[in-house]
Coordinates of C-alpha atoms and ligand atoms in Angstrom, one line a residue:
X1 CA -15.4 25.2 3.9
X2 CA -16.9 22.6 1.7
X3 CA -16.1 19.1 3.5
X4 CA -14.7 15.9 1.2
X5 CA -17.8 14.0 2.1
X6 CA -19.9 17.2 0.7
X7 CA -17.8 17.5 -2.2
X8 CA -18.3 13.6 -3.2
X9 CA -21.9 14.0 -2.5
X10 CA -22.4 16.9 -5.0
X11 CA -21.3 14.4 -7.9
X12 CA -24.3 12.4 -7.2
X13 CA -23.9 8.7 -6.9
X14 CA -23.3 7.5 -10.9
X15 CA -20.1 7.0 -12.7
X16 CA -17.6 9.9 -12.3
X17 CA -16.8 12.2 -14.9
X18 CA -14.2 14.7 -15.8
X19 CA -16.7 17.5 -15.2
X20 CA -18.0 16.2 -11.4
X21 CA -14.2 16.0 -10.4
X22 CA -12.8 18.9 -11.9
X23 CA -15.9 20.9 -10.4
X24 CA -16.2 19.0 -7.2
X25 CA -13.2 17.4 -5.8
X26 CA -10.2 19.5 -7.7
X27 CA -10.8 22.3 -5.2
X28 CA -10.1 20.1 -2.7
X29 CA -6.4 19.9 -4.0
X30 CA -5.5 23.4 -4.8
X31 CA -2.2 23.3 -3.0
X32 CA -0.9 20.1 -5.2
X33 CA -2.5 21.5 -8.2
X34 CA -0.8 24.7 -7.5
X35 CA 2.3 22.8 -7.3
X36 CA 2.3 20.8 -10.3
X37 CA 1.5 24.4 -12.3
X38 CA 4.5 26.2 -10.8
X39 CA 6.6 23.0 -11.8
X40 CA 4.9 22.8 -15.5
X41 CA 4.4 19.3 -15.2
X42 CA 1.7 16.8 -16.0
X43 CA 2.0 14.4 -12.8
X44 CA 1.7 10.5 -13.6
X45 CA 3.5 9.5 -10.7
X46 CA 0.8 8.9 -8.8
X47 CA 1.3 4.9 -8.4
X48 CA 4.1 6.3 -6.6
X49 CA 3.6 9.4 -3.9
X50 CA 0.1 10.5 -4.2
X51 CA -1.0 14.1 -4.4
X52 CA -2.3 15.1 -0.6
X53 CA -5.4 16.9 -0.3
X54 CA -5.0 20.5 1.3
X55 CA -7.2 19.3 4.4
X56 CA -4.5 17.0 5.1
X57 CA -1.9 20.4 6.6
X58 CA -4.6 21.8 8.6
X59 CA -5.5 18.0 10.2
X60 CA -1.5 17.8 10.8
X61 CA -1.7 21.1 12.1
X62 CA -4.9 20.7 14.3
X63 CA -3.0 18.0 16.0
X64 CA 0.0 19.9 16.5
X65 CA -2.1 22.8 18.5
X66 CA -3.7 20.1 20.2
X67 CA 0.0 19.6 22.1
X68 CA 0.7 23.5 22.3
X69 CA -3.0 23.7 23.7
X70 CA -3.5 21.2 25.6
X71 CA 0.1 19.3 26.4
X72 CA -0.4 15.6 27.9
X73 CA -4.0 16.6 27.5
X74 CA -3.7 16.2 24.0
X75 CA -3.1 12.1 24.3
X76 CA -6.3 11.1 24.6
X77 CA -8.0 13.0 21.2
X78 CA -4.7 11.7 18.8
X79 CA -5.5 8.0 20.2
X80 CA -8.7 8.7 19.3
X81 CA -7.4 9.7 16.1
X82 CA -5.1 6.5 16.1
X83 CA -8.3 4.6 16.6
X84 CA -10.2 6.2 13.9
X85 CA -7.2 5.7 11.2
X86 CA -7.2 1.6 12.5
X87 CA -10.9 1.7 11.9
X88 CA -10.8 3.5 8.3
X89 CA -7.9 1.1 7.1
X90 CA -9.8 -2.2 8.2
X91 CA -13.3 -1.1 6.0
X92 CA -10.8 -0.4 3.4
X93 CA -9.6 -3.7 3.0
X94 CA -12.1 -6.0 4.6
X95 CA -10.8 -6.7 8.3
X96 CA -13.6 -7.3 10.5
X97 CA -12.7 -5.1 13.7
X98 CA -10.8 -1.9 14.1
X99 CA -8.3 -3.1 15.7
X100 CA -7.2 -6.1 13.3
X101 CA -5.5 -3.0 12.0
X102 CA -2.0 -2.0 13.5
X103 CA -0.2 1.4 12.8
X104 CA 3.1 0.8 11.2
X105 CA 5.6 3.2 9.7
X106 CA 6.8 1.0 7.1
X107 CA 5.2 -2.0 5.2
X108 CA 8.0 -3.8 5.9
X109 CA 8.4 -2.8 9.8
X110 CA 4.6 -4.9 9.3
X111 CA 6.5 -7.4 7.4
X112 CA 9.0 -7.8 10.2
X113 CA 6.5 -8.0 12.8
X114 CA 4.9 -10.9 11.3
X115 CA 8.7 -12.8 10.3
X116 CA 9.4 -12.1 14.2
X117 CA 6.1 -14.1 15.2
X118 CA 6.5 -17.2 13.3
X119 CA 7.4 -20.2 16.1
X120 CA 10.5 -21.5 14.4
X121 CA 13.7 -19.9 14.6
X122 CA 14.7 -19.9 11.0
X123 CA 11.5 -19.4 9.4
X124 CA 11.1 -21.2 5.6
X125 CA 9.7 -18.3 3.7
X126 CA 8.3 -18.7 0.1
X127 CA 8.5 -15.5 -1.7
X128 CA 8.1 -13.7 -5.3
X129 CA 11.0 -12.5 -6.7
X130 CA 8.6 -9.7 -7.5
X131 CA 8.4 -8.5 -3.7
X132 CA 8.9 -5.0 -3.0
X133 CA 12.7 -3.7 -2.4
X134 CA 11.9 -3.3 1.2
X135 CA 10.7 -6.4 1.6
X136 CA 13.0 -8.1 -1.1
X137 CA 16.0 -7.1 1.1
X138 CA 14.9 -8.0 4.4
X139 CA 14.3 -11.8 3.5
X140 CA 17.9 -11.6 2.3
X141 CA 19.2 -10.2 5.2
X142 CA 17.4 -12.6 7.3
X143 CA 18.5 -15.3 5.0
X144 CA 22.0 -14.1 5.4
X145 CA 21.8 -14.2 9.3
X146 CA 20.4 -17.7 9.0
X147 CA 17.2 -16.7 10.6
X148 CA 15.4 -17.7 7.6
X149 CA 15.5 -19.8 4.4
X150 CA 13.8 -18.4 1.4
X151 CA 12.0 -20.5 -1.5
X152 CA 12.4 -17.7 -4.4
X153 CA 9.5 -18.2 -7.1
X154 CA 10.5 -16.6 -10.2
X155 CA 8.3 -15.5 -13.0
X156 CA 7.8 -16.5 -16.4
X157 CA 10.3 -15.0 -19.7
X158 CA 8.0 -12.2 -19.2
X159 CA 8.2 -10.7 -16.3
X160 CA 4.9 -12.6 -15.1
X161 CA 4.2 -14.6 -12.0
X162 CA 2.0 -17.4 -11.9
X163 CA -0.6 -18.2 -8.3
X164 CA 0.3 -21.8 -9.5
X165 CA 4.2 -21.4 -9.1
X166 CA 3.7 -20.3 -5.8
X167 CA 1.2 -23.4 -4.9
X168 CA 3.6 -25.2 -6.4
X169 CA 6.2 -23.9 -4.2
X170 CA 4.5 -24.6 -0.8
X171 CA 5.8 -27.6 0.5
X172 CA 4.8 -28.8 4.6
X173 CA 8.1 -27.2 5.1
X174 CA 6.4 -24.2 4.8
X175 CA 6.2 -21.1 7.2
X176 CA 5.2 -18.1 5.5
X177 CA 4.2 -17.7 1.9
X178 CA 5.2 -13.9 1.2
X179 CA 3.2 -12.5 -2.2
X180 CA 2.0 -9.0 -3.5
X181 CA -1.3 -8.9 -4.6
X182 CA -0.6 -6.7 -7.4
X183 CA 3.3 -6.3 -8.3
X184 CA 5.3 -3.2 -7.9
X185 CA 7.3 -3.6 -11.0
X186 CA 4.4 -4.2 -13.1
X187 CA 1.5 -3.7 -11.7
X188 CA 0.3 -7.4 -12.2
X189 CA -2.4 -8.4 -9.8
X190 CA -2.0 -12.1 -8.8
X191 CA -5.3 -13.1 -10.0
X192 CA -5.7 -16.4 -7.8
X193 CA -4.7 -15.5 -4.3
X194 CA -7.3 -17.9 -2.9
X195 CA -5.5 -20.7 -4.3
X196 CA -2.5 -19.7 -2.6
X197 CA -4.1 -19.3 1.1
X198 CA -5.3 -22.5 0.4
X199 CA -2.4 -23.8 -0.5
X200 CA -0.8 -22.3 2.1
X201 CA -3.1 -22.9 5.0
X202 CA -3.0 -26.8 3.5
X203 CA 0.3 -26.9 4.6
X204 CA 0.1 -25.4 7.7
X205 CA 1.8 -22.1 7.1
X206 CA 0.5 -18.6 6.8
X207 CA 0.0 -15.9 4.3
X208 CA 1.7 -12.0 4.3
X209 CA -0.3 -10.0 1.6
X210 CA 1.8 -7.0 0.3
X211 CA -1.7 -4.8 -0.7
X212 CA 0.3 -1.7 -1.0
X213 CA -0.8 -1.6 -4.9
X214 CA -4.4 -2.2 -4.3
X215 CA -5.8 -0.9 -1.3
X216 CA -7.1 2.2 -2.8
X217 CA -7.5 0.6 -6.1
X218 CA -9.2 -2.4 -5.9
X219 CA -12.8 -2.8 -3.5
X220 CA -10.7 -4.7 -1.2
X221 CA -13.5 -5.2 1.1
X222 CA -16.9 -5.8 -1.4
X223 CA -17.8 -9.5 -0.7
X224 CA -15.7 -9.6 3.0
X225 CA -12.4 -8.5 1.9
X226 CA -9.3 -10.0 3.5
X227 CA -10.9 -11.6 6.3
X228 CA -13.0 -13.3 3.9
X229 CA -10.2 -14.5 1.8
X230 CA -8.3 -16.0 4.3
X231 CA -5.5 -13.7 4.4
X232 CA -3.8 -14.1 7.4
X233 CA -1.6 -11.1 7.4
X234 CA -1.7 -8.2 5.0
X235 CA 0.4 -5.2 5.0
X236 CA 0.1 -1.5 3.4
X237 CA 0.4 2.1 3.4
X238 CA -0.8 5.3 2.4
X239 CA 1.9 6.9 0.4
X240 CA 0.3 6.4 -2.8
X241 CA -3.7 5.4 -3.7
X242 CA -4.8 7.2 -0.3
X243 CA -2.7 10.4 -0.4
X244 CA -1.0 10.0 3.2
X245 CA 2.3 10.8 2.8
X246 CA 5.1 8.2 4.0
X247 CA 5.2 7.2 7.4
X248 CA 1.5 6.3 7.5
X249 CA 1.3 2.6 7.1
X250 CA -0.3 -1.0 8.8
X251 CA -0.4 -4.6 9.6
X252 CA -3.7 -6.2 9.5
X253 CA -4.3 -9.1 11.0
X254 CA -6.8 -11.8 10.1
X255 CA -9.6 -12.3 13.1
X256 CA -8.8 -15.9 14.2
X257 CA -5.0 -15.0 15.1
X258 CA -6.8 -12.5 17.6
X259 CA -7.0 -13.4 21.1
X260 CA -8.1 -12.7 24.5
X261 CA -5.6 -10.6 27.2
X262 CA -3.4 -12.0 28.7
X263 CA -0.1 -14.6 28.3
X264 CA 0.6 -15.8 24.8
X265 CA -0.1 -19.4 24.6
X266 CA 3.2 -21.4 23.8
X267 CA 3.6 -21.9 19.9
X268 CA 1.1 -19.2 18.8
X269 CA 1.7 -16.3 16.8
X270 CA 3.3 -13.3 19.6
X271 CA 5.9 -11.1 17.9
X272 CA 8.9 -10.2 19.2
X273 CA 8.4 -6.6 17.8
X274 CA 6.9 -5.5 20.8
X275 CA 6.7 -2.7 23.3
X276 CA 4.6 -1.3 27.0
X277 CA 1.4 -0.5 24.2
X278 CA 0.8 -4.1 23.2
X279 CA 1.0 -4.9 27.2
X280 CA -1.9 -5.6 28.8
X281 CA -3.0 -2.6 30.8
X282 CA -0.3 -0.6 29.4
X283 CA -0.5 2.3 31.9
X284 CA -0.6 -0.3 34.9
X285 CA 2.7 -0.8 35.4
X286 CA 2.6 -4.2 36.1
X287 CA 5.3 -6.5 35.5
X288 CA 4.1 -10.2 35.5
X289 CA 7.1 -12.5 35.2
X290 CA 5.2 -14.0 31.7
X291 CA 4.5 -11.0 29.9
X292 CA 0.6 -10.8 29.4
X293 CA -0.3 -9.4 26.0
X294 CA -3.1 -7.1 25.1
X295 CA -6.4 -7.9 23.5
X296 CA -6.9 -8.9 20.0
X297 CA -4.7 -6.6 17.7
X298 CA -3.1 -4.3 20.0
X299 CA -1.0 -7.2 20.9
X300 CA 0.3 -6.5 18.1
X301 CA 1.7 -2.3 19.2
X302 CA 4.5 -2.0 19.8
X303 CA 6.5 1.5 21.7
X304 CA 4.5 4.8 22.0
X305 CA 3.4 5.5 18.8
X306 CA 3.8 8.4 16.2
X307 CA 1.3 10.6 16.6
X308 CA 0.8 12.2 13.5
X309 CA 0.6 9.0 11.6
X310 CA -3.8 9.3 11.8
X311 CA -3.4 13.1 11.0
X312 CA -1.3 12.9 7.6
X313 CA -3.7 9.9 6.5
X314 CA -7.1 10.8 7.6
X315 CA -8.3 13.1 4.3
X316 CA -6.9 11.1 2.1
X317 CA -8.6 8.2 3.5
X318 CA -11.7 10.2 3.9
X319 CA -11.8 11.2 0.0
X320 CA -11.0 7.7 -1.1
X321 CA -14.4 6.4 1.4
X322 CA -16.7 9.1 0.0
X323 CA -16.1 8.5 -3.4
X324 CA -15.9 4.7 -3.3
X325 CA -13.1 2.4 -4.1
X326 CA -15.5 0.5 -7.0
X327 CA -16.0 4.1 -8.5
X328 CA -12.2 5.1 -8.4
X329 CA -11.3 1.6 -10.0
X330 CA -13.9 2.3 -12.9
X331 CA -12.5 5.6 -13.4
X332 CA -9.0 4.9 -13.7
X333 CA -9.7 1.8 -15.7
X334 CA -11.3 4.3 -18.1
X335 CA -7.9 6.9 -18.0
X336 CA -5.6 4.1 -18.8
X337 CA -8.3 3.3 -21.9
X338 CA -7.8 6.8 -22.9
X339 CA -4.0 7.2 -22.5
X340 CA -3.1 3.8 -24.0
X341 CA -4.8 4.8 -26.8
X342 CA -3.5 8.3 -26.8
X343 CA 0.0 6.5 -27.1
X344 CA -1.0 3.6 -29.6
X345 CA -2.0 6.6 -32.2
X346 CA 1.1 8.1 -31.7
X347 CA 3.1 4.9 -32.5
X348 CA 3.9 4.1 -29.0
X349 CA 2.9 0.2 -28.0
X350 CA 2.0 0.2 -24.5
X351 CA 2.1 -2.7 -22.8
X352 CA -1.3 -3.9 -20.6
X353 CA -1.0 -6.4 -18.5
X354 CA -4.7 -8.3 -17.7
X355 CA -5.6 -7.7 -14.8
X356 CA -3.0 -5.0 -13.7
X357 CA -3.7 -1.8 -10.9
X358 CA -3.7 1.6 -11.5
X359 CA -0.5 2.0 -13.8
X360 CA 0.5 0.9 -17.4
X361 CA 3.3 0.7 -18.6
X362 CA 5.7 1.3 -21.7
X363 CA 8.4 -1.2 -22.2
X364 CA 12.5 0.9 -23.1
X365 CA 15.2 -0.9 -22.5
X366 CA 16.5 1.9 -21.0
X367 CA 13.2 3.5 -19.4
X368 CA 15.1 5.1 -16.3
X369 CA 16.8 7.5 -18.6
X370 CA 13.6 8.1 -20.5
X371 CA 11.7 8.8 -17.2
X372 CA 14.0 11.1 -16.7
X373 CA 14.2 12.8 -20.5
X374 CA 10.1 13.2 -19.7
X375 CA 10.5 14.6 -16.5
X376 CA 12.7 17.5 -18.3
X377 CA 9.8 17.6 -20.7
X378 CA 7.0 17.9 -18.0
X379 CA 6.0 14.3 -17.6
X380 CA 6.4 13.1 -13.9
X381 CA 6.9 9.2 -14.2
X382 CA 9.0 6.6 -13.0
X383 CA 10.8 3.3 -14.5
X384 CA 11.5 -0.1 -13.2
X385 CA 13.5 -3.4 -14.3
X386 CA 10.8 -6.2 -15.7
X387 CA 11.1 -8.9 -13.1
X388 CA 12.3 -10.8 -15.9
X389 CA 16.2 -8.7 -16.3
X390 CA 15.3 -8.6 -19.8
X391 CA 13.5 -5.2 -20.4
X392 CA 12.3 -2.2 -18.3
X393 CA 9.6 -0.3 -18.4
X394 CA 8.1 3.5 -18.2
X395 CA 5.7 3.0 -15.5
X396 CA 2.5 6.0 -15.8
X397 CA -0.7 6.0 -13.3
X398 CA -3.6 8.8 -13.9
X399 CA -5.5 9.6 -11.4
X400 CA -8.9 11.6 -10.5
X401 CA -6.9 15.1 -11.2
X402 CA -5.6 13.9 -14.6
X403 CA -7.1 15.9 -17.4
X404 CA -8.5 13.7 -20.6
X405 CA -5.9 16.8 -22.7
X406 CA -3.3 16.5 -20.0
X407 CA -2.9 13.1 -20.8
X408 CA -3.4 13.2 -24.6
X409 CA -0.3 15.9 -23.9
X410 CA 2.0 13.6 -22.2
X411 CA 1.4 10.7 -24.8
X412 CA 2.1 13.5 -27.4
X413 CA 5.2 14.6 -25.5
X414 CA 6.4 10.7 -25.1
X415 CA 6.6 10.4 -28.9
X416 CA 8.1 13.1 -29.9
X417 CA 10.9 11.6 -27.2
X418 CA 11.1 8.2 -28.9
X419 CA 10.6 9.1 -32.1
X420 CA 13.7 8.6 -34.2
X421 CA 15.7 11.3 -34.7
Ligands
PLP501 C1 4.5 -3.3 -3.1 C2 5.2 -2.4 -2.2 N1 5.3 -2.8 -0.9 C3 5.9 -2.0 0.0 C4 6.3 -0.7 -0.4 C5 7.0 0.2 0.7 O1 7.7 -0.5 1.6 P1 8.2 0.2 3.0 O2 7.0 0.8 3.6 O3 8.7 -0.9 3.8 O4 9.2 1.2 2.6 C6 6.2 -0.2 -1.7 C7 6.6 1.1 -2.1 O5 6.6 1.5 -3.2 C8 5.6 -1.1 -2.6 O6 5.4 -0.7 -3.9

């Protein structure tokens, strides 16, 4: 069986093309192409739950035998796994060890980790109103419990938010400035995130990167990635850009918040999110009356941990290192070219926000209902408000199994639903 890292190799190292992918890396996705041909849809959802590679059931499945096989036996290969997955995510994103990565189910369990570490009580968090739902609602329920204030930074009449709003936002009373690198609704990247880890380090506070819109997408790590930023804590997941299916997410953790074993020193960052794997010598048993944390970032585990999360993520995560994040970026760039355009010659104005990730969108005031008139038509998209309440929009992401005619198809089966009738 050919492997992913074969498959990238054969389409030589220059720009990909339409021909390499559909020759060389399609294959690899027979089962989701299958899938999209029995449903007779084009599938531009892929900002949303990306399509898994077929590799991705037999490494699920290969762990699973390892546990009919071998029983407790099994333990020590899927920490190996675990181990491999924290040491894939932190080259994906620029963290400088392995272990600055930590297995989470959720972006926002992450999230929570890092709100349940700050020093103060009732933590003053400055946020985007443009955060994720997940992560959106948990600062308001916080809020509401009084375990944490919330600085809200809106954006501009256009559903835009502006690096200098949030600097302008951090005051000393700062704790935690909470910011997506590229926004869900939109897909707006936040151009100048080093002005606002300076501005938040200035102040004393630290920084929570939501990268789950551009690891994948952008080269995260080219020139040191997060690490070399100054992010102090960035969180993520596989669902979409690296094809792992839910469930497979992380915390990273910038290097000089990692310490030495043993106790926490008073007024540094410790979460209360904790469990026996972020003990130090977890299978010791020992039961010091200050509890005496791991190494570096697995002070950051928490309770035994899902074993399958390394499994669903590994191909995916595989395919995106082969290839190359810088390649993938180029490509898609080019697919959004080619499908705005599709959509401007049919009369439909897309709008392209500069610089955006992986998606574009089309504004309707009522673009839930017209996702889902195009799903009935065979176009698998999705729709969000504009963080401004004024607008919505269609939101459409090709990726590396998008056809040049499948999306020429979908553009032409767009207008003929917003055409007047
Ligand atoms: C920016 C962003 N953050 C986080 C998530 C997911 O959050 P969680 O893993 O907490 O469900 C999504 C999902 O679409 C997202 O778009």
């Amino acid at each position: 069986m050919t492997t992913i890292h074969d498959a990238a190799a054969a389409m030589g190292p220059g720009p990909l093309t339409e021909g390499g992918l559909r020759q060389h890396i399609a294959p690899l996705f027979s089962r989701a192409l299958a899938g999209d041909k029995a449903r007779r849809e084009i599938y531009l959802a892929n900002h949303s739950l990306g399509r898994p590679l077929d590799r991705t059931a037999d490494d699920i499945a290969g762990a699973l035998d390892l546990w009919y096989t071998d029983m407790d036996g099994a333990w020590s290969a899927w920490m190996d796994a675990m181990d491999d997955y924290r040491a894939r995510v932190a080259r994906l994103v620029g963290r400088s060890r392995p272990d600055a990565v930590v297995p989470k189910t959720a972006a926002g369990q992450g999230f929570r980790a890092v709100l349940n570490a700050l020093p103060h009580q009732a933590p003053h968090v400055v946020a985007t109103a443009g955060e994720f739902d997940s992560i959106d609602f948990t600062l308001r329920t916080y809020a509401r419990k009084r375990r944490a204030r919330v600085t809200w930074v809106k954006p501009d009449d256009t559903g835009l938010f502006h690096a200098q709003d949030i600097v302008d936002a951090i005051t000393d009373d700062t704790d935690l400035v909470m910011v997506s690198h590229a926004i869900f609704a939109t897909g707006q990247i936040i151009e100048d995130i080093g002005a606002v880890v300076t501005a938040a380090h200035a102040h004393n506070a630290e920084i929570v990167l939501d990268t789950y819109h551009t690891a994948g997408v952008l080269p995260l790590s080219e020139r040191g990635g997060l690490d070399e930023l100054g992010v102090d804590f960035a969180i993520g997941g596989n669902y979409k850009y690296t094809r792992g299916g839910p469930g497979a997410c992380w915390l990273s953790i910038h290097d000089r918040h990692l310490r030495d074993a043993g106790p926490a020193p008073a007024g540094s960052l410790y979460t209360l999110d904790t469990g026996w794997f972020a003990k130090h010598n977890t299978f010791a048993y020992e039961r010091p009356e200050t509890p005496e944390l791991s190494a570096g970032g697995d002070a950051w585990l928490e309770s035994t941990p899902p074993f399958l999360l390394p499994y669903q993520a590994r191909a995916g995560l595989e395919l995106v290192e082969a290839i190359g994040v810088g390649r993938l970026r180029a490509y898609n760039l080019r697919q959004q070219a080619v499908l705005a355009e599709a959509l401007r010659s049919r009369g439909i104005e897309p709008r392209l926000i500069e610089p955006r990730g992986a998606f574009l969108l089309v504004p309707h005031p009522d673009a839930m209902e017209m996702s889902r008139r195009l799903k009935d038509a065979g176009v698998n998209t999705d729709a969000r408000p504009c963080p401004s309440g004024k607008t919505a929009h269609v939101r459409l992401c090709p990726d590396i199994l998008n056809t040049e005619a499948e999306l020429h198809r979908a553009a032409e089966i767009m207008a003929g639903l917003l055409a007047p009738r």
